mmCIF file of C-alpha atoms in Angstrom:
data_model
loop_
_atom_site.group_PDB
_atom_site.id
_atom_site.type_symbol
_atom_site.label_atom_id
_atom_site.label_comp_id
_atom_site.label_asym_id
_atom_site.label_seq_id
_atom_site.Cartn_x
_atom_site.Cartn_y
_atom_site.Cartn_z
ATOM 1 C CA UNK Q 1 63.860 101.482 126.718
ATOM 2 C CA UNK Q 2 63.626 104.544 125.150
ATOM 3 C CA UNK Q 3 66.847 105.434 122.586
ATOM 4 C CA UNK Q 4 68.870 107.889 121.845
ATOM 5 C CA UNK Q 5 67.644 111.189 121.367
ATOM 6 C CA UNK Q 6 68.708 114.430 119.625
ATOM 7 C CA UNK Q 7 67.878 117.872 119.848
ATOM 8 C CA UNK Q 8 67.525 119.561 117.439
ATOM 9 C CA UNK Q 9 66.863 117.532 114.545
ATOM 10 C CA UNK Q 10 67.584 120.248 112.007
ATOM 11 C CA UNK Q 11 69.379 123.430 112.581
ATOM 12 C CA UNK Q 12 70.356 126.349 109.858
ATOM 13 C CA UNK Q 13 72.908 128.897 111.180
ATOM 14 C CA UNK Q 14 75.245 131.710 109.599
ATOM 15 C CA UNK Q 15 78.878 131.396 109.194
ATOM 16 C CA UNK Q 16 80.710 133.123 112.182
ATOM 17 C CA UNK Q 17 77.586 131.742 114.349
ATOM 18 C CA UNK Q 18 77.737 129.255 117.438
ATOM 19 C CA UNK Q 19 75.605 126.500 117.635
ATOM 20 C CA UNK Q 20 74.882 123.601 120.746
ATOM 21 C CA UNK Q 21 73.518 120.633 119.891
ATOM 22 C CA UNK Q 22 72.141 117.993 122.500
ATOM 23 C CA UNK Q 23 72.049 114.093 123.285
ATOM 24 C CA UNK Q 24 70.432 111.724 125.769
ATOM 25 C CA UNK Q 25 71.831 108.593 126.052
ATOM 26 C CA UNK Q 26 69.674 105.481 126.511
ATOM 27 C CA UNK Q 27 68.851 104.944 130.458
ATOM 28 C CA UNK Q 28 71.646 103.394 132.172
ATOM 29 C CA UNK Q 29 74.222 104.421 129.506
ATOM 30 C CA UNK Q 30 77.699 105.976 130.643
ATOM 31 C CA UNK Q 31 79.303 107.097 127.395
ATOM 32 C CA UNK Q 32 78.278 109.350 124.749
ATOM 33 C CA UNK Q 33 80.104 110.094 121.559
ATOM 34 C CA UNK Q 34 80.222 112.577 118.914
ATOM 35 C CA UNK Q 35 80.986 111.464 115.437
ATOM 36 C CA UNK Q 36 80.273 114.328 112.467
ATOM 37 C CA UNK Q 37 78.921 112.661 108.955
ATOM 38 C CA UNK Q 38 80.162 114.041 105.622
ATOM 39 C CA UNK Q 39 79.148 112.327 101.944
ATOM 40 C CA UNK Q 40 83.224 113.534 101.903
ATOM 41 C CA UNK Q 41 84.653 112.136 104.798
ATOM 42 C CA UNK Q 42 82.012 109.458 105.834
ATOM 43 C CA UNK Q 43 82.183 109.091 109.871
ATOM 44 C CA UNK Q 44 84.540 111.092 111.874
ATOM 45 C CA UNK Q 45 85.109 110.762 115.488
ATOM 46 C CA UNK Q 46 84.910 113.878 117.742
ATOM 47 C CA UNK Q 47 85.022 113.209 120.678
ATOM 48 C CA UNK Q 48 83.403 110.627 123.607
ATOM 49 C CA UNK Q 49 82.462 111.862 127.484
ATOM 50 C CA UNK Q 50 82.457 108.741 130.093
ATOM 51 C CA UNK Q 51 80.864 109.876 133.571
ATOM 52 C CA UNK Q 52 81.279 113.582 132.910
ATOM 53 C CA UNK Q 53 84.822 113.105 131.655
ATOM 54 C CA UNK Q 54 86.405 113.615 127.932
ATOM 55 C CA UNK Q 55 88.158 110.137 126.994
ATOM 56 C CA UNK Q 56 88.664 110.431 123.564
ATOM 57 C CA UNK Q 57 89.421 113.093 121.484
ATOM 58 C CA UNK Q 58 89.269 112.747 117.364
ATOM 59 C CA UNK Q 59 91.581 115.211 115.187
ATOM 60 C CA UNK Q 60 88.891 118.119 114.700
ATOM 61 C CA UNK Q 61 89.978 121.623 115.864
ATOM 62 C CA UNK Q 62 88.871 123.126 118.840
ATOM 63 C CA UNK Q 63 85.933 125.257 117.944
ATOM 64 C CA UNK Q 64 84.434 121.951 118.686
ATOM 65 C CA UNK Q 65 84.081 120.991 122.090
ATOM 66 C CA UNK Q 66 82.159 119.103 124.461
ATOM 67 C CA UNK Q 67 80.361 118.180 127.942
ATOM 68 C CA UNK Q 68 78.747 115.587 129.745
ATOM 69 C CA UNK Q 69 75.922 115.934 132.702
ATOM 70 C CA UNK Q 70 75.670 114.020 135.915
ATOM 71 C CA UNK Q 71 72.674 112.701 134.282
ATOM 72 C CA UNK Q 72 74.978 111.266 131.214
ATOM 73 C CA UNK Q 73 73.442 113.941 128.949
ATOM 74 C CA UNK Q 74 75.621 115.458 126.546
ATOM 75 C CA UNK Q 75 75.780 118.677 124.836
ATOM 76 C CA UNK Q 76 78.256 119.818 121.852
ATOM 77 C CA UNK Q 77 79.481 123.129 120.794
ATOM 78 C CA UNK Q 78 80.458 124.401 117.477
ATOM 79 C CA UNK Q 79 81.949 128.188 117.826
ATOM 80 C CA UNK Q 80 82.594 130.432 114.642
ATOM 81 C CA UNK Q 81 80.758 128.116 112.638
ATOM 82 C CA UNK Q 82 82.236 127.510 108.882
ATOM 83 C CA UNK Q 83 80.221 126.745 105.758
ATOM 84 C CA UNK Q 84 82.736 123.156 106.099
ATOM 85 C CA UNK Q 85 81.172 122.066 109.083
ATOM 86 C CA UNK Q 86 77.469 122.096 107.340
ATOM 87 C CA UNK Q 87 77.080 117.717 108.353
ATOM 88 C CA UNK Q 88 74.945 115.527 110.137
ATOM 89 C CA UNK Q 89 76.121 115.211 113.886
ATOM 90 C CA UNK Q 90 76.000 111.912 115.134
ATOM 91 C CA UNK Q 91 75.733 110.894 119.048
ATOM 92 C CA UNK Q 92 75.746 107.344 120.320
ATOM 93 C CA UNK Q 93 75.461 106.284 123.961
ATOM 94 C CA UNK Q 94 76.515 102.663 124.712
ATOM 95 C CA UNK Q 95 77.655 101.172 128.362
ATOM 96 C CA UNK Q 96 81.604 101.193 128.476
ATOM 97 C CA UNK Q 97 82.061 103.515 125.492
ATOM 98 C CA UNK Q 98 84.978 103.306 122.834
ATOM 99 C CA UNK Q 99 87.270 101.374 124.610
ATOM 100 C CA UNK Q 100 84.619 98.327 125.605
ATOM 101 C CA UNK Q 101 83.189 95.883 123.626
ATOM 102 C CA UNK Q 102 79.583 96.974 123.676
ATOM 103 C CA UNK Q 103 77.140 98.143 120.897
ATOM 104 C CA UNK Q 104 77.550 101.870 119.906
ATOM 105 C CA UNK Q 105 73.534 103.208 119.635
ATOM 106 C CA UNK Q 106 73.297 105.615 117.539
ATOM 107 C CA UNK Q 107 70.612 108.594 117.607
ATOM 108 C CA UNK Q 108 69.196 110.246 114.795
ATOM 109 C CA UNK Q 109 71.163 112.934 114.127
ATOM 110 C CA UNK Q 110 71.112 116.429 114.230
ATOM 111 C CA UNK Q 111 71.512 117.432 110.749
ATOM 112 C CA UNK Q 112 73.202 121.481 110.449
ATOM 113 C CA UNK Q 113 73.595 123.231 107.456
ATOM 114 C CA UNK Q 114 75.787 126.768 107.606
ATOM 115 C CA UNK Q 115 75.038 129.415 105.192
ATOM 116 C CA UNK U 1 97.911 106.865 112.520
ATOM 117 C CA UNK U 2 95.489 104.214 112.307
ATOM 118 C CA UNK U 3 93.130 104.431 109.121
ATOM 119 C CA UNK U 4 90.549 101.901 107.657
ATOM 120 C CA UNK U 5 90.106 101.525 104.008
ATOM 121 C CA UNK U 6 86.615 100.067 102.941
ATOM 122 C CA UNK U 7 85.953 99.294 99.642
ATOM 123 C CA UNK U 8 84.596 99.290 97.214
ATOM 124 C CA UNK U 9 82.502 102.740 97.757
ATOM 125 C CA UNK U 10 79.889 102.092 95.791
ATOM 126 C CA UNK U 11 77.999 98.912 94.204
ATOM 127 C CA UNK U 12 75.049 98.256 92.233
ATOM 128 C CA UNK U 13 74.254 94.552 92.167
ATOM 129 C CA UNK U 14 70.927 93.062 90.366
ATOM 130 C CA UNK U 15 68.514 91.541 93.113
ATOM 131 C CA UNK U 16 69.546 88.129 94.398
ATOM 132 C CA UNK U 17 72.519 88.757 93.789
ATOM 133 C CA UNK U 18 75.626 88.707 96.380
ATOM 134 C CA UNK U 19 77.362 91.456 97.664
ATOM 135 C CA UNK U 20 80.955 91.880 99.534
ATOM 136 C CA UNK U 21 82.496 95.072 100.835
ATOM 137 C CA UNK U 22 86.222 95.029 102.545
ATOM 138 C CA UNK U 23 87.731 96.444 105.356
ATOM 139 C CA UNK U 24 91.514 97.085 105.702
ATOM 140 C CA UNK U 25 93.228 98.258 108.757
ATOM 141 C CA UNK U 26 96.586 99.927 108.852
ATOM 142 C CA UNK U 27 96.959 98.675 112.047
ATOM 143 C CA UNK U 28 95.982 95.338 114.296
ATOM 144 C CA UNK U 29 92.167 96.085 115.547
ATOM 145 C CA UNK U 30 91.267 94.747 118.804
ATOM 146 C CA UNK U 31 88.052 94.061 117.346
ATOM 147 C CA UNK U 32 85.682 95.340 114.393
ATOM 148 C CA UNK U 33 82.225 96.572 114.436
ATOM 149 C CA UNK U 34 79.673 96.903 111.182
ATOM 150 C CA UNK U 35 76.986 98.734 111.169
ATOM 151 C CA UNK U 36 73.989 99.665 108.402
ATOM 152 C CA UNK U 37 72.471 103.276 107.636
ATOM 153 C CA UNK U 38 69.302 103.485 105.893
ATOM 154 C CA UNK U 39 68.885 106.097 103.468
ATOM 155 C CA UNK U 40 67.813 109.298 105.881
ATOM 156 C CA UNK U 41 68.577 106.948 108.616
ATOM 157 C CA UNK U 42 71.723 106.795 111.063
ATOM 158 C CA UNK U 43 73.594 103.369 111.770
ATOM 159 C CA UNK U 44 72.346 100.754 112.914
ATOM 160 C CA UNK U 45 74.470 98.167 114.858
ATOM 161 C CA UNK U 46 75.003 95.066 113.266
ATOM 162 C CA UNK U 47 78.044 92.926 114.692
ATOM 163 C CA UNK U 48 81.087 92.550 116.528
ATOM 164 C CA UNK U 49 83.837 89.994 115.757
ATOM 165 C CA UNK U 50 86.969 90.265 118.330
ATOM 166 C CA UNK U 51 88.930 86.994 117.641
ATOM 167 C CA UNK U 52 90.742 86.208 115.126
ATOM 168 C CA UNK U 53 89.851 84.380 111.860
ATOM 169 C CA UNK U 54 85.842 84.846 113.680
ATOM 170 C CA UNK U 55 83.303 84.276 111.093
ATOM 171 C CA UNK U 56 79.492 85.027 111.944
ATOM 172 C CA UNK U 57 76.444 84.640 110.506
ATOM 173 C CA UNK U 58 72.914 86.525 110.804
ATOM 174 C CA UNK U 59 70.488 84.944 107.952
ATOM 175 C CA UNK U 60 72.058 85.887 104.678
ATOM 176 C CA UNK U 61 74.848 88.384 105.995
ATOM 177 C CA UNK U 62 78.383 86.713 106.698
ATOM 178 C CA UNK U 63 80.824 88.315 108.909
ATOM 179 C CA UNK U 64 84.426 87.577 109.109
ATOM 180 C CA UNK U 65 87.598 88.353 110.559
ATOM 181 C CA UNK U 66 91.386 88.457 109.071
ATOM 182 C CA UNK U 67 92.974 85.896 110.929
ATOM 183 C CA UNK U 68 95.827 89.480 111.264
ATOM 184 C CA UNK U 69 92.969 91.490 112.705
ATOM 185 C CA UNK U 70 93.525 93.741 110.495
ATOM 186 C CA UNK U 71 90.853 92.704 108.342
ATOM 187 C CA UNK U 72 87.312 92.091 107.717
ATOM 188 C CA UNK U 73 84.772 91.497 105.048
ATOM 189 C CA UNK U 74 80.845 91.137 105.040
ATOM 190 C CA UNK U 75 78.892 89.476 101.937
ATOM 191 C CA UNK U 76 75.472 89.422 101.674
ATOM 192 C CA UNK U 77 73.560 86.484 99.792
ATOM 193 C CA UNK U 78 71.009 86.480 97.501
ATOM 194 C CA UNK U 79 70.422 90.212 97.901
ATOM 195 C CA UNK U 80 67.036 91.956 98.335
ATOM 196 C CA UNK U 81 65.761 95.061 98.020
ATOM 197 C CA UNK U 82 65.706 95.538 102.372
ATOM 198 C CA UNK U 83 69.352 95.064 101.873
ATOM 199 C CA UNK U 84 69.760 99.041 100.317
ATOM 200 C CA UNK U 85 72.256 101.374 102.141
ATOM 201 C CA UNK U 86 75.595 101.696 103.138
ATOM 202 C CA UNK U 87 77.716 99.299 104.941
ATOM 203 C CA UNK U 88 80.232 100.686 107.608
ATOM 204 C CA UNK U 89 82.715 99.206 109.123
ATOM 205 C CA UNK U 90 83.935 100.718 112.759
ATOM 206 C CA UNK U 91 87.898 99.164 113.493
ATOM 207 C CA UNK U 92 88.894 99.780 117.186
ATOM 208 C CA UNK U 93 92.269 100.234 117.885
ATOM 209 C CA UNK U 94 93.663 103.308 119.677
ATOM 210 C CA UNK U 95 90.422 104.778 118.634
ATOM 211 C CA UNK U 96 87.452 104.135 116.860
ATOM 212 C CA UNK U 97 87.964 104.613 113.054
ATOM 213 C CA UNK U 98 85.172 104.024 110.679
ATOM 214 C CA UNK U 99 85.381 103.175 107.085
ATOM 215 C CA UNK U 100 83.950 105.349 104.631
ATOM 216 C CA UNK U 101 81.282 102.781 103.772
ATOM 217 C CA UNK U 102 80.138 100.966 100.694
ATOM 218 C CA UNK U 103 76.579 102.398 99.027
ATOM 219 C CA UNK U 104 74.352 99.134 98.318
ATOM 220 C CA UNK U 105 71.821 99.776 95.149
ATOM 221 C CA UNK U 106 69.563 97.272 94.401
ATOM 222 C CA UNK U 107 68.548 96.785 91.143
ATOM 223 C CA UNK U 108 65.176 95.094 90.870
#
């Protein structure tokens, strides 16, 4: 099985910019989540979609949001970027999602640096 | 809210030597996740322990499991230099809370 894949991989944008970043799940996966990476703050959840639905919801504000496909793809947004959300964005697909007991796979990241 | 403490943040341990990083939950976990990041890499899964007082092994890595569920450990044996990056640990209570991981460095 292929795994998780992200798109882009690196990504430079200006403050005040918007920026989508993408994520396929591995085949036969239901759940995506977002987490955004910080040598600060380590792991932070975003958010997680389940079958085109937001389940889960982390405490970031909303110029970060979120959707799901039919085809369990996901996409995130950033709007009105700030220099504090320069990070490594994290997806990871996984059967049941955050409220099962199955592995979390991670991809590899899409890593965004705002100027 | 729920928060998970993992310490200590950093540790630089002489090779075959053993290493331990701790987890501590605010809260009861229904279970506990690790995972390992490379350097440059993104996490890799692990384990899973979801009853309480669970210990696991995989080779020289030992998991366990508070017997509150509110805590966890995992010590590594003999370490080598394969073992470099940071450990994370991923508590799952009303949400998914990872710790802010525990740098490995390997001196040879």
């Amino acid at each position: 099985k292929a795994g998780v894949t992200q798109t882009p991989r690196y990504l430079i944008k200006t403050r005040g910019q918007q920026v989508t970043l993408s994520c396929s799940p591995i085949s036969g996966h239901r759940s995506v989540s977002w987490y955004q990476q910080t040598p600060g703050q380590g792991l932070q959840f975003l958010f997680e979609y389940f079958s085109e639905t937001q389940r889960n919801k982390g405490n970031f504000p909303g110029r970060f949001s979120g959707r799901q496909f039919s085809n369990s793809r996901s996409e995130m947004n950033v709007s009105t970027l700030e220099l504090g959300d320069s990070a490594l964005y994290l997806c990871a697909s996984s059967l049941t999602g955050t409220v099962g007991l199955d592995t979390q796979y991670f991809g590899p990241g899409t890593r965004l640096t705002v100027l | 809210g729920q928060q998970v403490m993992q310490i200590p943040q950093y540790q630089h341990v002489q090779e075959g030597e053993d290493f331990t990083t701790y987890c501590n939950s605010s809260t009861t976990l229904s279970n506990i996740q690790w995972y390992k990041q490379r350097p440059g890499g993104h996490p890799v899964f692990l384990i899973q322990l979801v009853k309480s007082g669970e210990v696991k092994k995989q080779k020289r890595l030992t998991f366990q499991f508070g017997e509150a569920k509110k805590n966890s450990s995992l010590h590594i044996t003999a370490t080598q230099t394969t073992d470099v990056g940071t450990y994370f640990c991923a508590g799952r209570g009303d949400k998914i809370i990872f710790g802010k991981g525990t740098r490995l460095h390997i001196l040879p």
